[in-house]
Coordinates of N, CA and C in Angstrom, one line a residue:
M1392 N 0.9 -1.2 0.0 CA 0.0 0.0 0.0 C 0.9 1.2 0.0
T1393 N 0.6 2.2 -0.9 CA 1.4 3.4 -1.0 C 1.0 4.4 0.1
I1394 N 1.8 5.4 0.3 CA 1.4 6.5 1.3 C 0.2 7.1 0.8
R1395 N 0.0 7.4 -0.5 CA -1.2 8.1 -0.9 C -2.4 7.2 -0.7
S1396 N -2.4 5.9 -1.0 CA -3.5 5.1 -0.8 C -3.8 4.9 0.7
S1397 N -2.8 4.9 1.5 CA -3.1 4.7 3.0 C -3.7 6.0 3.5
R1398 N -3.3 7.2 3.0 CA -4.0 8.4 3.4 C -5.4 8.5 2.9
Y1399 N -5.7 8.0 1.7 CA -7.0 7.9 1.2 C -7.9 7.0 2.1
A1400 N -7.3 5.9 2.5 CA -8.0 4.9 3.3 C -8.4 5.5 4.6
L1401 N -7.4 6.3 5.2 CA -7.7 6.9 6.5 C -8.8 8.0 6.3
L1402 N -8.8 8.7 5.2 CA -9.8 9.7 5.0 C -11.1 9.1 4.9
V1403 N -11.3 8.0 4.1 CA -12.5 7.3 4.0 C -13.0 6.8 5.3
L1404 N -12.1 6.2 6.1 CA -12.5 5.7 7.4 C -13.0 6.8 8.3
G1405 N -12.3 7.9 8.3 CA -12.7 9.1 9.1 C -14.0 9.6 8.7
L1406 N -14.3 9.7 7.4 CA -15.6 10.2 6.9 C -16.7 9.2 7.3
A1407 N -16.4 7.9 7.2 CA -17.4 6.9 7.6 C -17.7 7.0 9.0
A1408 N -16.7 7.2 9.8 CA -16.9 7.3 11.3 C -17.7 8.5 11.6
A1409 N -17.4 9.6 10.9 CA -18.1 10.9 11.2 C -19.6 10.8 10.8
C1410 N -19.9 10.1 9.7 CA -21.2 10.0 9.2 C -22.0 8.9 9.9
G1411 N -21.4 7.9 10.4 CA -22.1 6.8 11.0 C -22.0 6.9 12.5
G1412 N -21.7 8.0 13.1 CA -21.7 8.1 14.5 C -23.0 8.0 15.2
D1413 N -23.1 8.2 16.5 CA -24.3 8.1 17.2 C -25.4 9.0 16.6
P1414 N -26.6 8.6 16.4 CA -27.6 9.5 15.9 C -27.9 10.5 17.0
K1415 N -28.5 11.6 16.6 CA -28.8 12.7 17.5 C -29.9 12.2 18.5
K1416 N -29.7 12.4 19.7 CA -30.8 12.1 20.7 C -31.7 13.3 20.8
P1417 N -33.0 13.0 20.9 CA -33.9 14.2 21.0 C -33.7 14.8 22.4
A1418 N -33.9 16.1 22.4 CA -33.8 16.9 23.6 C -35.0 16.6 24.5
T1419 N -34.8 16.7 25.8 CA -35.9 16.6 26.7 C -36.6 17.9 26.8
P1420 N -37.9 17.9 27.3 CA -38.6 19.1 27.3 C -38.0 20.3 28.0
D1421 N -37.1 20.0 29.0 CA -36.5 21.0 29.8 C -35.1 21.4 29.3
A1422 N -34.7 20.8 28.2 CA -33.3 21.0 27.6 C -33.3 22.4 27.0
K1423 N -32.1 23.0 26.9 CA -32.0 24.2 26.3 C -32.1 24.0 24.8
S1424 N -32.6 25.1 24.1 CA -32.8 24.9 22.6 C -31.4 24.8 22.0
P1425 N -31.4 24.0 20.9 CA -30.1 23.8 20.1 C -29.6 25.1 19.6
E1426 N -28.4 25.2 19.4 CA -27.7 26.4 18.8 C -28.4 26.7 17.5
A1427 N -28.7 27.9 17.3 CA -29.3 28.4 16.0 C -28.4 28.2 14.9
K1428 N -28.9 27.9 13.7 CA -28.1 27.7 12.5 C -28.6 28.7 11.5
P1429 N -27.7 29.4 10.8 CA -28.2 30.3 9.8 C -28.8 29.6 8.6
V1430 N -29.7 30.2 8.0 CA -30.4 29.6 6.8 C -29.9 30.3 5.6
A1431 N -29.8 29.4 4.5 CA -29.3 29.9 3.2 C -30.3 30.9 2.6
E1432 N -29.8 31.7 1.7 CA -30.7 32.6 1.0 C -31.7 31.9 0.2
A1433 N -33.0 32.4 0.2 CA -34.1 31.7 -0.4 C -34.1 31.8 -1.9
A1434 N -33.7 33.0 -2.4 CA -33.8 33.2 -3.9 C -32.5 32.8 -4.6
K1435 N -31.5 32.4 -3.9 CA -30.2 32.0 -4.6 C -29.9 30.6 -4.3
P1436 N -29.3 29.8 -5.2 CA -29.1 28.4 -5.0 C -28.0 28.3 -3.9
A1437 N -28.2 27.2 -3.1 CA -27.2 26.9 -2.0 C -26.6 25.6 -2.3
E1438 N -25.8 25.1 -1.4 CA -25.1 23.8 -1.5 C -26.2 22.7 -1.6
P1439 N -26.0 21.8 -2.5 CA -27.0 20.7 -2.7 C -27.3 20.0 -1.4
A1440 N -26.4 19.8 -0.5 CA -26.6 19.0 0.7 C -27.6 19.7 1.7
K1441 N -27.6 21.1 1.5 CA -28.4 21.8 2.5 C -29.7 22.3 1.9
T1442 N -29.9 22.4 0.6 CA -31.0 23.0 0.0 C -31.5 22.1 -1.2
A1443 N -32.9 22.0 -1.2 CA -33.5 21.2 -2.3 C -34.7 22.0 -2.8
D1444 N -35.0 21.9 -4.1 CA -36.2 22.6 -4.5 C -37.4 22.0 -3.9
A1445 N -38.3 22.8 -3.5 CA -39.6 22.3 -2.9 C -40.6 22.1 -4.0
A1446 N -40.5 23.0 -5.1 CA -41.4 22.9 -6.2 C -40.6 22.7 -7.5
P1447 N -40.8 21.5 -8.2 CA -40.0 21.3 -9.3 C -40.1 22.3 -10.4
A1448 N -41.2 23.1 -10.5 CA -41.4 24.0 -11.5 C -40.6 25.3 -11.4
G1449 N -40.0 25.6 -10.2 CA -39.3 26.9 -10.0 C -38.2 26.8 -9.0
D1450 N -37.4 27.8 -9.0 CA -36.2 27.9 -8.1 C -36.4 28.9 -6.9
K1451 N -37.6 29.4 -6.8 CA -37.9 30.4 -5.8 C -38.2 29.8 -4.4
V1452 N -38.9 28.7 -4.4 CA -39.2 28.0 -3.1 C -38.1 27.1 -2.8
K1453 N -37.6 27.3 -1.6 CA -36.5 26.4 -1.1 C -36.9 25.8 0.2
I1454 N -36.4 24.5 0.3 CA -36.4 23.9 1.6 C -35.0 23.9 2.1
V1455 N -34.8 24.5 3.3 CA -33.4 24.6 3.8 C -33.3 23.8 5.1
D1456 N -32.6 22.7 5.0 CA -32.4 21.9 6.2 C -31.2 22.3 7.0
G1457 N -31.3 22.4 8.3 CA -30.2 22.7 9.1 C -29.1 21.6 8.9
P1458 N -27.9 21.9 8.9 CA -26.8 20.9 8.8 C -27.0 19.7 9.8
G1459 N -27.3 18.5 9.3 CA -27.4 17.4 10.2 C -28.7 17.4 11.0
D1460 N -29.6 18.2 10.7 CA -30.9 18.3 11.5 C -32.0 17.6 10.8
D1461 N -32.4 16.4 11.3 CA -33.4 15.7 10.6 C -34.8 15.9 11.3
R1462 N -34.9 16.8 12.2 CA -36.2 17.0 12.9 C -37.2 17.9 12.0
F1463 N -36.7 18.8 11.2 CA -37.5 19.7 10.5 C -36.8 20.3 9.3
A1464 N -37.6 20.8 8.4 CA -37.1 21.6 7.2 C -37.7 23.0 7.3
L1465 N -36.9 24.0 6.9 CA -37.4 25.3 6.9 C -37.7 25.7 5.4
R1466 N -38.9 26.2 5.2 CA -39.3 26.6 3.8 C -39.6 28.1 3.7
I1467 N -38.8 28.8 2.9 CA -39.0 30.2 2.7 C -39.4 30.4 1.2
T1468 N -40.5 31.1 1.1 CA -41.1 31.4 -0.3 C -41.2 32.9 -0.5
P1469 N -40.3 33.5 -1.2 CA -40.4 35.0 -1.5 C -41.4 35.2 -2.6
P1470 N -41.9 36.4 -2.7 CA -42.9 36.6 -3.8 C -42.2 36.6 -5.2
A1471 N -42.9 36.2 -6.2 CA -42.3 36.0 -7.5 C -42.0 37.4 -8.2
D1472 N -42.8 38.4 -7.8 CA -42.7 39.7 -8.5 C -42.8 40.9 -7.5
A1473 N -41.8 41.0 -6.6 CA -41.8 42.1 -5.7 C -41.5 43.4 -6.4
A1474 N -42.3 44.4 -6.1 CA -42.1 45.7 -6.8 C -42.2 46.9 -5.8
V1475 N -41.5 48.0 -6.1 CA -41.5 49.1 -5.2 C -43.0 49.6 -5.1
G1476 N -43.4 49.9 -3.9 CA -44.7 50.5 -3.6 C -45.8 49.5 -3.6
R1477 N -45.6 48.2 -3.9 CA -46.6 47.2 -3.9 C -46.4 46.2 -2.8
E1478 N -47.4 45.9 -2.0 CA -47.3 45.0 -0.9 C -47.0 43.6 -1.4
G1479 N -46.1 42.9 -0.8 CA -45.7 41.5 -1.1 C -45.8 40.6 0.1
V1480 N -45.8 39.3 -0.1 CA -45.8 38.4 1.0 C -44.7 37.4 0.9
I1481 N -44.0 37.1 2.0 CA -43.0 36.1 2.1 C -43.6 35.0 3.0
T1482 N -43.5 33.8 2.7 CA -44.0 32.7 3.5 C -42.8 32.0 4.2
V1483 N -42.8 31.9 5.5 CA -41.7 31.2 6.2 C -42.4 30.1 7.0
A1484 N -42.0 28.9 6.8 CA -42.6 27.7 7.4 C -41.6 26.7 7.9
A1485 N -42.0 26.2 9.1 CA -41.2 25.0 9.6 C -42.1 23.8 9.4
V1486 N -41.4 22.8 8.8 CA -42.1 21.6 8.4 C -41.4 20.4 9.1
P1487 N -42.0 19.8 10.1 CA -41.4 18.6 10.8 C -41.2 17.4 9.8
Q1488 N -40.1 16.7 10.1 CA -39.8 15.5 9.3 C -40.0 14.2 10.2
G1489 N -40.2 13.1 9.5 CA -40.3 11.8 10.1 C -41.3 11.7 11.2
P1490 N -40.8 11.2 12.4 CA -41.8 11.1 13.5 C -42.1 12.4 14.2
W1491 N -41.4 13.5 13.9 CA -41.6 14.8 14.6 C -42.9 15.4 14.1
H1492 N -43.5 16.3 15.0 CA -44.6 17.1 14.7 C -44.5 18.4 15.5
I1493 N -45.2 19.5 15.0 CA -45.1 20.8 15.7 C -45.8 20.7 17.0
N1494 N -45.2 21.3 18.0 CA -45.8 21.3 19.4 C -46.8 22.6 19.4
L1495 N -48.1 22.3 19.4 CA -49.1 23.4 19.3 C -49.2 24.2 20.6
D1496 N -48.6 23.7 21.7 CA -48.7 24.4 23.0 C -47.5 25.4 23.2
F1497 N -46.4 25.2 22.4 CA -45.2 26.0 22.5 C -45.5 27.5 22.0
P1498 N -44.9 28.5 22.6 CA -45.2 29.9 22.1 C -44.4 30.2 20.8
T1499 N -44.9 29.6 19.7 CA -44.3 29.8 18.4 C -44.3 31.2 18.0
K1500 N -43.2 31.7 17.5 CA -43.1 33.1 17.0 C -42.0 33.3 16.0
L1501 N -42.2 34.3 15.2 CA -41.3 34.7 14.1 C -41.0 36.2 14.3
A1502 N -39.7 36.5 14.4 CA -39.4 38.0 14.5 C -38.4 38.3 13.3
L1503 N -38.8 39.2 12.5 CA -37.9 39.6 11.3 C -37.5 41.1 11.4
S1504 N -36.3 41.3 10.9 CA -35.8 42.7 10.7 C -35.9 43.0 9.3
A1505 N -36.5 44.2 9.0 CA -36.6 44.6 7.6 C -35.3 45.4 7.2
P1506 N -34.8 45.2 6.0 CA -33.7 46.0 5.5 C -34.1 47.4 5.2
D1507 N -33.1 48.3 4.9 CA -33.4 49.6 4.4 C -34.2 49.5 3.2
G1508 N -35.2 50.4 3.0 CA -36.0 50.4 1.8 C -37.2 49.4 1.8
V1509 N -37.5 48.9 3.0 CA -38.6 47.9 3.2 C -39.3 48.3 4.5
T1510 N -40.7 48.3 4.5 CA -41.4 48.4 5.7 C -42.2 47.1 6.0
L1511 N -42.3 46.8 7.2 CA -43.1 45.6 7.7 C -44.2 46.2 8.6
P1512 N -45.4 45.9 8.2 CA -46.5 46.3 9.1 C -46.4 45.7 10.5
K1513 N -45.9 44.4 10.6 CA -45.7 43.7 11.8 C -44.5 42.9 11.7
A1514 N -43.4 43.2 12.5 CA -42.2 42.5 12.4 C -42.1 41.3 13.4
D1515 N -42.9 41.4 14.5 CA -42.9 40.3 15.5 C -44.2 39.6 15.4
L1516 N -44.2 38.3 14.9 CA -45.4 37.6 14.7 C -45.5 36.5 15.8
A1517 N -46.7 36.3 16.4 CA -46.9 35.3 17.4 C -47.9 34.2 16.8
K1518 N -48.2 33.2 17.6 CA -49.1 32.1 17.2 C -50.3 32.6 16.6
A1519 N -50.9 33.6 17.2 CA -52.2 34.1 16.6 C -52.1 34.7 15.2
D1520 N -50.9 35.1 14.8 CA -50.6 35.6 13.5 C -50.3 34.6 12.5
A1521 N -50.2 33.3 12.9 CA -49.8 32.3 11.9 C -50.8 32.1 10.8
A1522 N -50.3 31.9 9.6 CA -51.2 31.6 8.5 C -51.7 30.2 8.6
K1523 N -50.8 29.3 9.1 CA -51.2 27.9 9.3 C -50.4 27.4 10.5
L1524 N -51.1 26.8 11.5 CA -50.4 26.2 12.6 C -51.1 24.9 13.0
D1525 N -50.5 23.8 12.6 CA -51.0 22.5 13.0 C -49.8 21.6 13.2
E1526 N -50.0 20.3 13.5 CA -48.9 19.4 13.8 C -48.0 19.2 12.6
K1527 N -48.5 19.5 11.3 CA -47.7 19.3 10.1 C -46.9 20.5 9.7
S1528 N -47.2 21.7 10.2 CA -46.4 22.9 9.9 C -46.7 24.1 10.7
A1529 N -45.7 25.0 10.9 CA -45.9 26.3 11.5 C -45.6 27.3 10.4
E1530 N -46.5 28.0 9.9 CA -46.3 28.9 8.7 C -46.8 30.3 8.9
F1531 N -45.9 31.2 8.6 CA -46.2 32.7 8.7 C -46.2 33.3 7.3
A1532 N -47.2 34.1 7.0 CA -47.2 34.9 5.8 C -46.8 36.3 6.2
V1533 N -45.6 36.8 5.9 CA -45.1 38.0 6.3 C -45.3 39.1 5.2
K1534 N -46.1 40.1 5.5 CA -46.4 41.2 4.6 C -45.3 42.2 4.7
F1535 N -44.9 42.8 3.5 CA -43.9 43.8 3.5 C -44.2 44.7 2.3
T1536 N -43.7 46.0 2.3 CA -43.8 46.9 1.2 C -42.4 47.5 1.0
P1537 N -41.8 47.3 -0.2 CA -40.6 47.9 -0.5 C -40.7 49.3 -1.0
T1538 N -39.8 50.2 -0.5 CA -39.8 51.6 -0.9 C -38.7 51.9 -1.9
S1539 N -37.8 50.9 -2.2 CA -36.8 51.1 -3.1 C -36.4 49.8 -3.8
A1540 N -35.8 49.8 -4.9 CA -35.5 48.6 -5.7 C -34.2 48.0 -5.2
G1541 N -34.0 46.7 -5.6 CA -32.7 46.1 -5.3 C -32.9 44.8 -4.5
D1542 N -31.8 44.1 -4.2 CA -31.9 42.9 -3.4 C -32.1 43.4 -1.9
K1543 N -33.1 42.9 -1.3 CA -33.4 43.2 0.1 C -33.1 42.0 1.0
A1544 N -32.2 42.2 2.0 CA -31.8 41.1 2.9 C -32.5 41.2 4.2
F1545 N -33.4 40.2 4.5 CA -34.1 40.1 5.7 C -33.4 39.2 6.7
T1546 N -33.5 39.5 7.9 CA -32.9 38.6 9.0 C -33.9 38.4 10.1
G1547 N -33.7 37.4 10.9 CA -34.6 37.2 12.0 C -34.4 35.9 12.7
E1548 N -35.4 35.5 13.5 CA -35.4 34.3 14.3 C -36.8 33.7 14.4
F1549 N -36.8 32.4 14.2 CA -38.0 31.6 14.2 C -38.0 30.7 15.4
K1550 N -38.9 30.8 16.3 CA -38.9 29.9 17.5 C -40.2 29.0 17.4
F1551 N -39.9 27.7 17.6 CA -41.0 26.7 17.6 C -40.5 25.5 18.3
A1552 N -41.3 24.5 18.4 CA -40.9 23.3 19.0 C -41.4 22.1 18.2
V1553 N -40.6 21.1 18.1 CA -41.0 19.8 17.4 C -41.0 18.7 18.5
C1554 N -41.9 17.8 18.4 CA -42.1 16.7 19.3 C -42.2 15.4 18.6
Q1555 N -41.8 14.3 19.3 CA -42.1 13.0 18.9 C -42.7 12.3 20.1
D1556 N -42.9 11.0 20.1 CA -43.5 10.3 21.2 C -42.7 10.4 22.5
E1557 N -41.4 10.4 22.4 CA -40.6 10.3 23.6 C -40.3 11.7 24.2
A1558 N -40.1 12.7 23.4 CA -39.7 14.0 23.9 C -40.0 15.2 22.9
C1559 N -39.9 16.4 23.4 CA -40.0 17.6 22.6 C -38.7 18.3 22.6
S1560 N -38.5 19.1 21.5 CA -37.3 19.8 21.3 C -37.6 21.2 20.8
P1561 N -37.3 22.2 21.7 CA -37.5 23.6 21.3 C -36.4 24.0 20.2
V1562 N -36.8 24.8 19.3 CA -35.9 25.2 18.2 C -35.9 26.7 18.1
T1563 N -34.7 27.3 18.1 CA -34.5 28.7 17.8 C -33.7 28.8 16.5
Q1564 N -34.3 29.1 15.4 CA -33.7 29.0 14.0 C -33.4 30.4 13.5
K1565 N -32.2 30.7 13.2 CA -31.8 32.0 12.6 C -32.4 31.9 11.1
V1566 N -32.9 33.0 10.7 CA -33.5 33.1 9.4 C -32.9 34.3 8.7
D1567 N -32.3 34.1 7.5 CA -31.9 35.2 6.6 C -32.1 34.8 5.2
F1568 N -32.6 35.8 4.4 CA -32.9 35.5 3.0 C -33.0 36.8 2.3
K1569 N -33.0 36.8 0.9 CA -33.0 38.0 0.1 C -34.3 37.9 -0.8
V1570 N -34.8 39.1 -1.0 CA -35.9 39.3 -2.0 C -35.5 40.3 -3.0
A1571 N -35.6 39.9 -4.3 CA -35.3 40.9 -5.4 C -36.5 41.8 -5.6
V1572 N -36.3 43.1 -5.5 CA -37.4 44.1 -5.7 C -37.1 44.8 -7.0
K1573 N -38.1 45.0 -7.8 CA -38.0 45.7 -9.1 C -38.6 47.1 -8.9

């Protein structure tokens, strides 16, 4: 075996060990929420391992999985035709995966910060503001009105909890995405 092939073998073994390690254990209800992970931009392609098209017909809707997080997917849908002076809607949704479901008793909320050139009628949205809130998803329709053209970068934080039979896991997910305004 050459030095190069032995290095390659070590690399393969290291990757196999990293990928096949202990699966994530669900957090207990009193556990601290996992560290927030940033979300890729919704209107631009991201790395294939992190982002997949939610709708085969277009590239605007994205499902953004947290690295190594199999509990939920985050779906951000910007408007197809945002224009200066015209109200638009961005949909931000948490969709549980596998045995997980949304905890309807958790104080689910979405807080967004608008960039310069954009107004939000309501930046902090609570459970009562959800467009859809059931065990299959927590979805907010965020209204905004751009006052200038260009790429507008929104940031924020989405708080929700997912549960399965054994335990619940609170999530604080960083959210950041861009909307192209004409």
